[in-house]
Coordinates of C-alpha atoms and ligand atoms in Angstrom, one line a residue:
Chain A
X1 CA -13.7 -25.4 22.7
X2 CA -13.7 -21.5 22.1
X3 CA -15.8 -19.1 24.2
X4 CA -18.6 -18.6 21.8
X5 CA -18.7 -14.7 23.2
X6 CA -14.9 -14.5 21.7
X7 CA -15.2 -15.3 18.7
X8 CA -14.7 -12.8 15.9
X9 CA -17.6 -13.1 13.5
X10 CA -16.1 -16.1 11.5
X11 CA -18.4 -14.8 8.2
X12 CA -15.1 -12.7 6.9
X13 CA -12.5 -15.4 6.6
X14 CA -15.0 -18.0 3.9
X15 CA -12.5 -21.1 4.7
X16 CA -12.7 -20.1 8.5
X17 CA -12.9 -23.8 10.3
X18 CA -15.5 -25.2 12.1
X19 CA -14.9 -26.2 16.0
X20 CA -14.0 -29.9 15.4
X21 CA -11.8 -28.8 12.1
X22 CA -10.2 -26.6 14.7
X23 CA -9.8 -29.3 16.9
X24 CA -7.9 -31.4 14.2
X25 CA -6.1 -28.6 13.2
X26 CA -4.6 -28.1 17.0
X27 CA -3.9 -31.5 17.3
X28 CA -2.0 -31.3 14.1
X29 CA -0.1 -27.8 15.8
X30 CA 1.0 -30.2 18.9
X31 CA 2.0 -32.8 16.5
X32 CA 4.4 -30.8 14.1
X33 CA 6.0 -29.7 17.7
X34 CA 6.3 -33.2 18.6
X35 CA 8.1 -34.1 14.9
X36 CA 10.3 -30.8 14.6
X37 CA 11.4 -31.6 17.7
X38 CA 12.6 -35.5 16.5
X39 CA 14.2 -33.9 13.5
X40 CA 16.6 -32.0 14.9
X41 CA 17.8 -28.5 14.8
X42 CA 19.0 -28.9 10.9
X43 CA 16.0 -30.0 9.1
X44 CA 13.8 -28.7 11.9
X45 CA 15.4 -25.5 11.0
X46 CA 15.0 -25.2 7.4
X47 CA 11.3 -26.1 7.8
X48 CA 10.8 -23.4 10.1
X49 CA 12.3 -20.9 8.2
X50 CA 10.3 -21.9 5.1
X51 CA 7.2 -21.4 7.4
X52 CA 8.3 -17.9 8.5
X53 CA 8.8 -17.0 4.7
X54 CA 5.0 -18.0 3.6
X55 CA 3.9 -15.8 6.5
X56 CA 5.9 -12.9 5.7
X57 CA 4.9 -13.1 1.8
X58 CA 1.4 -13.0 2.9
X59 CA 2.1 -10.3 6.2
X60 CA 4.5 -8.4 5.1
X61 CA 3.4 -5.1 7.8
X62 CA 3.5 -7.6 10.9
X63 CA 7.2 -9.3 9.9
X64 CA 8.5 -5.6 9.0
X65 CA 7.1 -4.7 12.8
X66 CA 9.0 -7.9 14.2
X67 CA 12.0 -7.1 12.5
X68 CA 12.1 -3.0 13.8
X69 CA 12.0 -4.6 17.6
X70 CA 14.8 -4.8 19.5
X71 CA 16.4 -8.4 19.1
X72 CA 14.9 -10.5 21.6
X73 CA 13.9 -14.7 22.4
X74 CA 10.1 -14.8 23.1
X75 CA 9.5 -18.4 24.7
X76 CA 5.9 -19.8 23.4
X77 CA 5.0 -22.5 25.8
X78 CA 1.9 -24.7 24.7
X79 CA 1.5 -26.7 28.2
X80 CA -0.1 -29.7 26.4
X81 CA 2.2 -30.0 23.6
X82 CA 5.6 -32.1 23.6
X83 CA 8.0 -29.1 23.1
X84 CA 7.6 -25.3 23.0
X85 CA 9.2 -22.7 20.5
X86 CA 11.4 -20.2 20.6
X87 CA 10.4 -16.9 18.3
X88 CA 13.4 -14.1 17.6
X89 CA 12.6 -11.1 16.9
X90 CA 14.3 -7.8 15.6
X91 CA 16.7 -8.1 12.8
X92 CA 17.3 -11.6 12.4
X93 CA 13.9 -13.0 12.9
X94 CA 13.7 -16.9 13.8
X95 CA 11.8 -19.7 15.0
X96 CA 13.1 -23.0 16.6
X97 CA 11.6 -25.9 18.3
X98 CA 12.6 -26.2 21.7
X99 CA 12.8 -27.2 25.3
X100 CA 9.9 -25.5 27.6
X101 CA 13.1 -24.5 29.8
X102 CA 15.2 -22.8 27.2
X103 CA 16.4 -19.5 27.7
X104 CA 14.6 -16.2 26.4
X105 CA 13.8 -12.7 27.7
X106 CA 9.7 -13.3 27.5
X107 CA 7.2 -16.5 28.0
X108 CA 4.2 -16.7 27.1
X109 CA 2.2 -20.4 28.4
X110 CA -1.2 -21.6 27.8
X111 CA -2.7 -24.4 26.0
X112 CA -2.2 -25.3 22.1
X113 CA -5.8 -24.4 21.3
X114 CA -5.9 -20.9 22.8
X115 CA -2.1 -20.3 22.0
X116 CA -3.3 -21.0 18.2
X117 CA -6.4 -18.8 18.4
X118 CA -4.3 -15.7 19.6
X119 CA -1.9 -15.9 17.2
X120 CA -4.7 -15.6 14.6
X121 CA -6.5 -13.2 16.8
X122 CA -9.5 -15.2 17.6
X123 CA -9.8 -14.9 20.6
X124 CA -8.9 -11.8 23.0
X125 CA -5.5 -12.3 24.8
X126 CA -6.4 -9.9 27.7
X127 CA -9.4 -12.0 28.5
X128 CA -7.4 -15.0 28.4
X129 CA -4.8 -13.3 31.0
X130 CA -7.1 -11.4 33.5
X131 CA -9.1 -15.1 33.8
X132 CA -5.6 -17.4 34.6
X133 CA -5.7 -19.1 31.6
X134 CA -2.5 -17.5 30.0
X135 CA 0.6 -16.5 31.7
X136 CA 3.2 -14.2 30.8
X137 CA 6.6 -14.1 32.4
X138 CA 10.0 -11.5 31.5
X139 CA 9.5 -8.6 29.1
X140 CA 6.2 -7.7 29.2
X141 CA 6.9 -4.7 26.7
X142 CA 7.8 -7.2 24.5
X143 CA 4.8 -9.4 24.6
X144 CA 2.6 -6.7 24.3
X145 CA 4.4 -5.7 21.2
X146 CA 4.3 -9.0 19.6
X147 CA 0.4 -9.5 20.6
X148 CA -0.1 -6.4 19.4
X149 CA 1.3 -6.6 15.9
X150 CA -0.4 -10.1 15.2
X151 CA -3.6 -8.7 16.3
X152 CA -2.9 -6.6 13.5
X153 CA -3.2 -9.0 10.9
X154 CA -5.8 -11.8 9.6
X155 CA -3.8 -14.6 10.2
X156 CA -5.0 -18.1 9.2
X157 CA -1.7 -20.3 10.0
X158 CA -3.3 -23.7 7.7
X159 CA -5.2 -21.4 5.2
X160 CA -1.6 -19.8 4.9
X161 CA 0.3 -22.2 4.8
X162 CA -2.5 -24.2 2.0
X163 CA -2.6 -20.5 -0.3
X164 CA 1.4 -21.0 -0.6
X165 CA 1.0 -25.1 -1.3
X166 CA -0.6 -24.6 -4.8
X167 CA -3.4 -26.5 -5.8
X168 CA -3.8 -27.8 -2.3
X169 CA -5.1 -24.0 -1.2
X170 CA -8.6 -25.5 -3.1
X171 CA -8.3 -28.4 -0.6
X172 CA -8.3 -27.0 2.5
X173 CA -11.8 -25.2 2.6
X174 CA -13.8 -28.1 1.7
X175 CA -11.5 -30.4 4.3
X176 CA -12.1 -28.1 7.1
X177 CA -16.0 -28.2 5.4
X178 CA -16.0 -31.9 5.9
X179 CA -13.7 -32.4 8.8
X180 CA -16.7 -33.3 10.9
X181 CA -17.9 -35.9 8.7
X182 CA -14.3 -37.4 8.3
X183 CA -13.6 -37.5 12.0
X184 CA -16.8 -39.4 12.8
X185 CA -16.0 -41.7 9.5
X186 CA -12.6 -42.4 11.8
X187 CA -14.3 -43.1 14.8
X188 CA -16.5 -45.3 13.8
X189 CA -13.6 -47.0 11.9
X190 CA -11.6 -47.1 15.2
X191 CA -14.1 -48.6 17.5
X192 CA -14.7 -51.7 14.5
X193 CA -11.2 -52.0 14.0
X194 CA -9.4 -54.9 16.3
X195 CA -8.1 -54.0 19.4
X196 CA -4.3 -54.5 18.5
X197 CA -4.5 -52.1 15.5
X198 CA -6.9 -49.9 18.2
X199 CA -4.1 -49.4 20.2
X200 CA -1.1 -49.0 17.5
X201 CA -3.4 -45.5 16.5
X202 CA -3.6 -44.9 20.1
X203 CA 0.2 -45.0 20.8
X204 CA 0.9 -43.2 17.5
X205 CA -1.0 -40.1 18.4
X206 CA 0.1 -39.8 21.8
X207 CA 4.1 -40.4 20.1
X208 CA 2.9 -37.1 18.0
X209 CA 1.3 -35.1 20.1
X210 CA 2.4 -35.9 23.5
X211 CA 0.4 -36.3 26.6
X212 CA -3.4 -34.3 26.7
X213 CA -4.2 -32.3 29.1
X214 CA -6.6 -34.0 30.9
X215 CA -6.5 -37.1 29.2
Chain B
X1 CA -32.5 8.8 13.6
X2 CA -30.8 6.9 15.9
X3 CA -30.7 8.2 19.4
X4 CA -26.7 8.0 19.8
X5 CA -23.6 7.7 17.5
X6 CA -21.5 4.4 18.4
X7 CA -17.7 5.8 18.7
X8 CA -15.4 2.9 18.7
X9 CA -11.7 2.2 18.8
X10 CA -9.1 0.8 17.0
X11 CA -5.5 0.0 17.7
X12 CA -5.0 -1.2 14.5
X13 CA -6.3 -1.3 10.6
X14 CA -7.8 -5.0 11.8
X15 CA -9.4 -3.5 14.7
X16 CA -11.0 -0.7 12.8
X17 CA -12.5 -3.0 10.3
X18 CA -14.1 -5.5 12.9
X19 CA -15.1 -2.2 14.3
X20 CA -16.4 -0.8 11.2
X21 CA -18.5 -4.3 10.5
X22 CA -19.7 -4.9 13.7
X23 CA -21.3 -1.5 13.5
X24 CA -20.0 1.4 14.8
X25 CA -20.9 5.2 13.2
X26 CA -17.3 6.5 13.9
X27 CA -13.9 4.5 14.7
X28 CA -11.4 6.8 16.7
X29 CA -7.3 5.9 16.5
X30 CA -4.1 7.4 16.5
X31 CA -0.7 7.3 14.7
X32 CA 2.1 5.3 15.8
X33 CA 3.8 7.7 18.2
X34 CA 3.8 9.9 20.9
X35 CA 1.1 12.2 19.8
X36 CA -1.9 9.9 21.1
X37 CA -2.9 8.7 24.3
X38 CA -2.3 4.9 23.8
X39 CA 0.9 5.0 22.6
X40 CA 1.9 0.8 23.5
X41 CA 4.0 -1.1 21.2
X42 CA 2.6 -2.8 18.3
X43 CA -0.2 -0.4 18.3
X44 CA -1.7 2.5 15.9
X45 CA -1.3 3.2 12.2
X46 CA 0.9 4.6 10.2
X47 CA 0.0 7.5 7.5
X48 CA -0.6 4.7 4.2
X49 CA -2.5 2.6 7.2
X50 CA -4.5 5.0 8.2
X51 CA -5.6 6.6 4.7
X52 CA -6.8 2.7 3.7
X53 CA -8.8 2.7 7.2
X54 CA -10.5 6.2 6.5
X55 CA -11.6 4.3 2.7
X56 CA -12.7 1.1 4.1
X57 CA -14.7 3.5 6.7
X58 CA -16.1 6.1 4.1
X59 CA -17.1 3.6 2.0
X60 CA -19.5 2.0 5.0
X61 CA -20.5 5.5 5.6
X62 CA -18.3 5.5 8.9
X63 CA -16.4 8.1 9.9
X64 CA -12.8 8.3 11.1
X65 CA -11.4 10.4 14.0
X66 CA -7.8 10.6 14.7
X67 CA -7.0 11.2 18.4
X68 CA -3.7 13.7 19.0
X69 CA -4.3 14.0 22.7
X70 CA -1.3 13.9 24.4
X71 CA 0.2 17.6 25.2
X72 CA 3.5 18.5 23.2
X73 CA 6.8 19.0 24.9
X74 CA 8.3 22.5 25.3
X75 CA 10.8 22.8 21.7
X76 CA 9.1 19.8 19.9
X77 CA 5.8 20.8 18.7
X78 CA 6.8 19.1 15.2
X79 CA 5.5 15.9 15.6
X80 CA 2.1 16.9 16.7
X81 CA 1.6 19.5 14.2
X82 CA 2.6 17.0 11.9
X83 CA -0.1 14.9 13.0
X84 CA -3.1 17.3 12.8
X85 CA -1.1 18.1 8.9
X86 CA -1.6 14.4 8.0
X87 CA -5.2 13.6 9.3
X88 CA -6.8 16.7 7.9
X89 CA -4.6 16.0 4.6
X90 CA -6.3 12.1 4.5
X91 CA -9.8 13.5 5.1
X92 CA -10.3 12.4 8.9
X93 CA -13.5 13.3 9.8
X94 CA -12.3 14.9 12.9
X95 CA -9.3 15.5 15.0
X96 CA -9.9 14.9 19.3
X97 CA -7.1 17.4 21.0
X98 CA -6.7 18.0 24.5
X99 CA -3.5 21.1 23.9
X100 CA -4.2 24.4 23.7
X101 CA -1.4 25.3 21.3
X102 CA -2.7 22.3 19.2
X103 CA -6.1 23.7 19.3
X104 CA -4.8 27.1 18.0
X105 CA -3.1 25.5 15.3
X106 CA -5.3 23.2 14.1
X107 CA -7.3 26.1 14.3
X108 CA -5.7 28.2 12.4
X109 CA -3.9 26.3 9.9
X110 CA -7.3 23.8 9.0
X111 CA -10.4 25.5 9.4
X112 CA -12.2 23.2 7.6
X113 CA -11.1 20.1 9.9
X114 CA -13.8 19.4 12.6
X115 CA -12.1 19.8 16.2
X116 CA -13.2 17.5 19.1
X117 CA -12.0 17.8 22.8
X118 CA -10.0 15.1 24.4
X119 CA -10.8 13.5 27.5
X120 CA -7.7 14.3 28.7
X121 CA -8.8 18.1 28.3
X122 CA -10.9 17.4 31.3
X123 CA -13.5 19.9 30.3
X124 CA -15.9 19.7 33.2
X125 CA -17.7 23.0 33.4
X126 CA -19.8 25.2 30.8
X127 CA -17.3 28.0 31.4
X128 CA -14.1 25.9 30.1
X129 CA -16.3 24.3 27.3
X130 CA -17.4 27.7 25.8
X131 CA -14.3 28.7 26.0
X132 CA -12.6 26.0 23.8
X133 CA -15.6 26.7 21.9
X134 CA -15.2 30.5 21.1
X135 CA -12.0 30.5 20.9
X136 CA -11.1 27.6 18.5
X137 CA -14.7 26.3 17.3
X138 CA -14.6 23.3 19.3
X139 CA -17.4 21.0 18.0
X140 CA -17.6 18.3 20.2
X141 CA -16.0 17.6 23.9
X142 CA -15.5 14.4 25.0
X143 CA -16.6 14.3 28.8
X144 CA -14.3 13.1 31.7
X145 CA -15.2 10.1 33.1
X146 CA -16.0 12.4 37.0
X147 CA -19.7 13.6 36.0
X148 CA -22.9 12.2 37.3
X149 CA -25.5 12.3 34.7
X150 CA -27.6 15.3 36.2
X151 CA -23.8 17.2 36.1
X152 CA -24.1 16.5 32.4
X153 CA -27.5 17.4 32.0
X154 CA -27.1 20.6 33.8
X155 CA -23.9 21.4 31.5
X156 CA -25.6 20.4 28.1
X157 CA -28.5 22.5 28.9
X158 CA -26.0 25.6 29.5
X159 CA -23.5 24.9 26.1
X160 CA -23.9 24.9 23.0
X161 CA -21.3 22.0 21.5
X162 CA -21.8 18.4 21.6
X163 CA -20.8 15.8 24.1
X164 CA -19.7 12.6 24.1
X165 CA -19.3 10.2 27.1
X166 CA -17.1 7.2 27.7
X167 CA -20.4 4.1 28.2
X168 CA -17.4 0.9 28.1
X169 CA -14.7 -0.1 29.2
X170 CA -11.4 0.2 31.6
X171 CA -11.7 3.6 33.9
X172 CA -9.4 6.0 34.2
X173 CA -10.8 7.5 37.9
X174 CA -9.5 10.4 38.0
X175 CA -9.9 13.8 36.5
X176 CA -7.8 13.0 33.2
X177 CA -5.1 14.9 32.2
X178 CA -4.0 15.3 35.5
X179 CA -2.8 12.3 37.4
X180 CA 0.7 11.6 37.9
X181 CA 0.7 8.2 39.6
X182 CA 2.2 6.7 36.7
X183 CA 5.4 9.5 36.4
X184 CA 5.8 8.8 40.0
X185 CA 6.4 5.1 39.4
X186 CA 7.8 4.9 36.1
X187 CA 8.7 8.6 34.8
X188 CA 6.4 7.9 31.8
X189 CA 3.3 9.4 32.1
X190 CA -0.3 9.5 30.0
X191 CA 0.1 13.1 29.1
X192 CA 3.6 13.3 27.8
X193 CA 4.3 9.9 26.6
X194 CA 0.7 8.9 25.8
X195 CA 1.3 5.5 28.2
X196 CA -0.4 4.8 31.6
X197 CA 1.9 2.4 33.5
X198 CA 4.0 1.4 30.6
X199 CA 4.8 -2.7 30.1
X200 CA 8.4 -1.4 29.8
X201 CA 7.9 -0.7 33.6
X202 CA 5.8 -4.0 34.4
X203 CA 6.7 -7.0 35.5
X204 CA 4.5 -10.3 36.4
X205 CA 6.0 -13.1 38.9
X206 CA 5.1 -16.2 39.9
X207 CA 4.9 -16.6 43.8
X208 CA 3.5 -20.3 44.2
X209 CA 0.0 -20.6 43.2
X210 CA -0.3 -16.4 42.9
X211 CA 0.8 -14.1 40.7
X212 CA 2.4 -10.7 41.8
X213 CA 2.1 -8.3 39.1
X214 CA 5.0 -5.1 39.7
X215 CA 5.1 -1.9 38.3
X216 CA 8.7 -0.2 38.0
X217 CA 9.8 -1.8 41.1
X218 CA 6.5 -1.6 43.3
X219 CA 4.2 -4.7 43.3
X220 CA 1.0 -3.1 42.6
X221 CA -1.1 -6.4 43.2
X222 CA -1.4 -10.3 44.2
X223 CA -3.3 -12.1 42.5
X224 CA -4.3 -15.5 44.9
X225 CA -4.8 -18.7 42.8
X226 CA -7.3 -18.2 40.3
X227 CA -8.2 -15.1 41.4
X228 CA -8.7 -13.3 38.3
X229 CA -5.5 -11.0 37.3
X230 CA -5.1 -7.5 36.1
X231 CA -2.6 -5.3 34.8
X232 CA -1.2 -3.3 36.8
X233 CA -2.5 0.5 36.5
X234 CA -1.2 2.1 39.7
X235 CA -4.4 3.5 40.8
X236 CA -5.7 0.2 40.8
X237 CA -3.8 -1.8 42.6
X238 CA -4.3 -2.9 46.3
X239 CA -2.0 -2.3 48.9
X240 CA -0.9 -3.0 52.6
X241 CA -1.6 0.3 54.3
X242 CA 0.3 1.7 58.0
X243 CA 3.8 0.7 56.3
X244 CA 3.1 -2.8 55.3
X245 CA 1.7 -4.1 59.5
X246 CA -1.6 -4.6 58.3
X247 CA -2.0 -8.6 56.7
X248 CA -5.3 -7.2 54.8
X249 CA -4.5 -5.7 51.3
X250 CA -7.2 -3.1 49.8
X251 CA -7.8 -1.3 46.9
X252 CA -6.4 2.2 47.9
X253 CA -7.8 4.0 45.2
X254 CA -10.4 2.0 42.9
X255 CA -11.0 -1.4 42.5
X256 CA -10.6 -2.7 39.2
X257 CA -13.9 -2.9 38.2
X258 CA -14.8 -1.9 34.3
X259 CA -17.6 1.4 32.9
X260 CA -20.2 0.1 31.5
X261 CA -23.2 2.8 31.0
X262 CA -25.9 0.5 29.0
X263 CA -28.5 0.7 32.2
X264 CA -28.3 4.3 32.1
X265 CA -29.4 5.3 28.3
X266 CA -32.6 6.4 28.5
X267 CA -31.5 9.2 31.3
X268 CA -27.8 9.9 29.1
X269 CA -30.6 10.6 26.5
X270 CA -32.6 12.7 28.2
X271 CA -29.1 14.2 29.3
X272 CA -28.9 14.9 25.5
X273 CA -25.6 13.5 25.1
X274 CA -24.6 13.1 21.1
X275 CA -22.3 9.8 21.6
X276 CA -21.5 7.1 23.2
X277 CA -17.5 6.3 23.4
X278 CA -16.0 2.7 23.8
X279 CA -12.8 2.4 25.3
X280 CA -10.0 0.3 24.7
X281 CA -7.9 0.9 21.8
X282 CA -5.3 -1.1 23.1
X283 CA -7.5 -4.2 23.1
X284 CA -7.6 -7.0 20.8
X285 CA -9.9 -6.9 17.6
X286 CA -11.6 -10.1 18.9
X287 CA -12.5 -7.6 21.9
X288 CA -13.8 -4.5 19.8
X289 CA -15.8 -7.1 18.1
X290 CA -17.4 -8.6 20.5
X291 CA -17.9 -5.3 22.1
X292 CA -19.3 -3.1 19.5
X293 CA -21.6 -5.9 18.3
X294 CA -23.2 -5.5 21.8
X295 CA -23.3 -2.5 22.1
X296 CA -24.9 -1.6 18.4
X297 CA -28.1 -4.6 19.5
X298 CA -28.6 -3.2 22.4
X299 CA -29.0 1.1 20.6
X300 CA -30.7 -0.3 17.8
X301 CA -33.2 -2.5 20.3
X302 CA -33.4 0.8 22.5
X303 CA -34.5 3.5 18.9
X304 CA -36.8 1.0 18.6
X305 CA -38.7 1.1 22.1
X306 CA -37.5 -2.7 22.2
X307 CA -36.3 -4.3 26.2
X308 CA -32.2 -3.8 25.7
X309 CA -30.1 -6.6 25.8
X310 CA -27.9 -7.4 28.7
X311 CA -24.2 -7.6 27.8
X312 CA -22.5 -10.4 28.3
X313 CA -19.6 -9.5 28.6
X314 CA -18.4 -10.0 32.1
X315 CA -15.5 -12.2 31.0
X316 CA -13.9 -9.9 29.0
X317 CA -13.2 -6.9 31.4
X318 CA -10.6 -6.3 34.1
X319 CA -12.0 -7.5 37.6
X320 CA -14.5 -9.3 36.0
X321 CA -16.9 -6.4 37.2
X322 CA -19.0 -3.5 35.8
X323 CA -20.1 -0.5 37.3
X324 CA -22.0 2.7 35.8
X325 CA -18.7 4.6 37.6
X326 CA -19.4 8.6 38.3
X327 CA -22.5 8.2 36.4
X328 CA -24.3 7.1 39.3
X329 CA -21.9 8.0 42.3
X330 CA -24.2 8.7 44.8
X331 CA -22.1 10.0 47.2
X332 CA -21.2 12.7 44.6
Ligands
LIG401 S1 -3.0 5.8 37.1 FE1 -5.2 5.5 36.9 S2 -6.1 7.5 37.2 FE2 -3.9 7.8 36.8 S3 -3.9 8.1 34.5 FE3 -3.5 5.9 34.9 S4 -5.6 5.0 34.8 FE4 -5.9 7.2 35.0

């Protein structure tokens, strides 16, 4: 859960989500890893290039400040996720699934959840640093840059991604409304449900979203 | 009236309008160059940025000062007059130099454009202040961060422009404008390049459990397992003294604690200082939030008589540590 004391006041951003919407939607972060990752560079690819595209139509000053860096690999390493990314920048921005070993001239690790809220500048990255529970490794220049120029912007990666979707963009702010009735609805399903069918969700979202920390 | 104006900063149109509606009276920033003090990557605002900031700020009756407080290089005073060209062209409510030259020409060329002293000035004494006052109408000086509060006192009671004091955030321990730690490491300095111990220069390892965090080459700190880290500003780093024989590393300079002033407003009022400065421009706007929210509960709970709030905001500073700084220094 987020430091209470970090949060920016969530007021501005209406479809802002609750803590156990935010919870789903991390869960659904480490699970798109998990799939890109089985779909292979090709198709994994094409749908992270269509992801880069909604962003950039919607923050156009932070992808014209990633493209005027020098060209660089930035590794983004959520720890409790089953694979990490790999961010170009400079003139031919990218983003690829990868392994947590790959090559690149900056890292950045920390958990899903955190990772997530920095990127939409929810949470302050310095903080995070000076108490352990992000490290950086390589270019720090660069990472500083890149934190920088997202802290720039009021990014909302779902109610992005749901603005570009159409009619879903009316969706999103009444499921993230009533993500904490939904996720008790499933709970309660889960623990009337028999055991085999219990354990086939079980091993599905661990298949998605890899092992927990601390779980 | 309120007993202080909040000055806040902003390293980015984002920050300046969490700033702006957490509730600060002015926001101060700077372009994206080497004209201002905290020139990092990523950071500042553009001309078309910074004329939407200065209407989202007039519009919530905040006002806007651009800082141009690094000090122009011999043959390239261009960009700098530039600068002081574009804020007083986009209204800015005030400009905060530290040059002379700049101050002449700002001056000169804008007499209508209010003219604050930089920190990095280091205007310490009444003589200096009048000075900057006479001879370019100097409204404002922002105080170094070396003055105990009956220093500032005495020096309000002998001048007549208004101060400002830093209350929050990292320290910068010595008299500003003059340290060259940072050339000395890294040939990049705060009052050429606007950049104290530039991430270009800085370097973070892994050794084991601890994390050794290097400046151009030297390691400036280690950081034991979870031992809270830091960045690492030369003058706070800790360091084996007698040519590395000792085992004991210690802060050589300043431990990296972080200003904060809140204890002391009743005597900074009685000090009659005008405002109260937040640092950190290069911080995140989750930061300046969080920061400036604080800060304007506890001066609104302090006009009106009201116990002030405790920040809590230990987390969120470098050492984990506050201090009052020079404010208090009682060996001073
Ligand atoms: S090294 Fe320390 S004292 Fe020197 S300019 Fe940087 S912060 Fe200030």
């Amino acid at each position: 859960m987020r430091d209470p004391g970090f949060m920016v006041q969530d007021q501005a951003h209406e479809t802002a989500p609750d803590p156990r919407a935010r919870d789903v939607e991390v869960q659904l972060t480490r699970a798109g890893l998990g799939v890109a990752r089985r779909l292979g560079d090709r198709a994994g690819g094409l749908l992270f290039d269509r992801l880069l595209r909604i962003l950039e139509a919607r923050h156009p000053r932070a992808f014209a400040a990633l493209g005027e860096l020098p060209d660089a690999r930035l590794l983004i390493d959520p720890v409790d996720a089953p694979a990490a990314l790999l961010l170009r920048v400079g003139p031919t921005l990218a983003l690829r699934v990868c392994d947590r070993s790959a090559e690149a001239e900056a890292t950045v690790r920390g958990p899903c959840a955190r990772l997530l809220d920095l990127l939409e500048g929810r949470i302050d990255g310095d903080a995070l640093f000076f108490r352990r529970e992000l490290s950086i490794e390589g270019d720090t220049a660069l990472i500083l840059a890149l934190r920088n120029t997202l802290d720039g912007e009021e990014m909302d990666l779902f109610g992005d991604v749901a603005a570009a979707a159409g009619p879903l963009r009316h969706a999103l702010p009444v499921a993230r409304r009533n993500a904490g009735r939904a996720l008790d609805l499933l709970a309660t399903a889960r623990r009337f449900a028999p055991p085999p069918l219990r354990w086939g969700m079980t091993m599905l979202e661990r298949r998605l979203t890899g092992p927990r920390q601390g779980a | 009236m309120s007993s202080f104006e909040l000055i806040c900063p902003a390293g980015s149109p984002a920050a300046l309008r969490a700033a702006v509606d957490a509730g600060a009276d002015a926001v101060y920033l700077g372009f994206r160059d080497e004209t201002n003090a905290r020139n990092f990557p990523g950071l500042n605002f553009s001309r078309p940025e910074l004329a939407e900031a200065i209407a989202y700020a007039h519009a919530r009756s905040v006002q806007v000062f651009v800082a141009i407080n690094t000090y122009p290089q011999a043959g390239n005073l261009a960009p700098w007059q530039r600068a002081v060209d574009d804020a007083a062209r986009l209204k800015a409510d005030a400009v905060i130099l530290a040059d002379l030259g700049l101050l002449a020409y700002a001056a000169e060329h804008h007499p209508e454009l209010r003219l604050h002293l930089s920190v990095q000035a280091s205007a310490a004494n009444a003589e200096a202040i009048r000075l900057y006052r006479e001879a370019f109408g100097v409204r404002r000086v922002v105080l170094p961060r070396v003055l105990t509060v009956p220093e500032i006192a005495r020096l309000n009671a002998e001048v007549d422009v208004e101060t400002e004091v830093f209350v929050f955030g990292g320290l910068c321990p010595m008299a500003e404008g003059r340290c060259s730690l940072s050339s000395y490491a890294t040939g990049l300095s705060p009052n050429k390049q606007g950049v104290c111990s530039p991430a270009s220069h800085v370097r973070y390892e892994p050794r084991g459990e601890a994390l050794a965090s290097r400046l151009g080459g030297f390691t400036i700190n280690v950081f034991g397992a979870g031992e809270p880290a830091g960045y690492p500003t030369l003058c706070k780093g800790r360091f084996v003294p007698g040519g590395g024989t000792s085992s004991d590393p210690a802060y050589l300079f300043e431990e990296p604690t972080s200003l904060n002033a809140l204890a002391l407003l009743p005597e900074l009022k009685a000090a009659k200082v005008c405002a109260l400065k937040i640092e950190g421009r290069q911080r995140g706007k989750a930061y300046i939030a969080a920061v400036v929210a604080a800060y304007r509960r506890a001066l609104d709970a302090f006009d009106r008589g009201l116990p002030v709030p405790a920040l809590d905001l230990e987390a969120m500073v470098e050492g984990g540590a506050q201090t009052t700084g020079a404010y208090t220094r009682a060996w001073r």
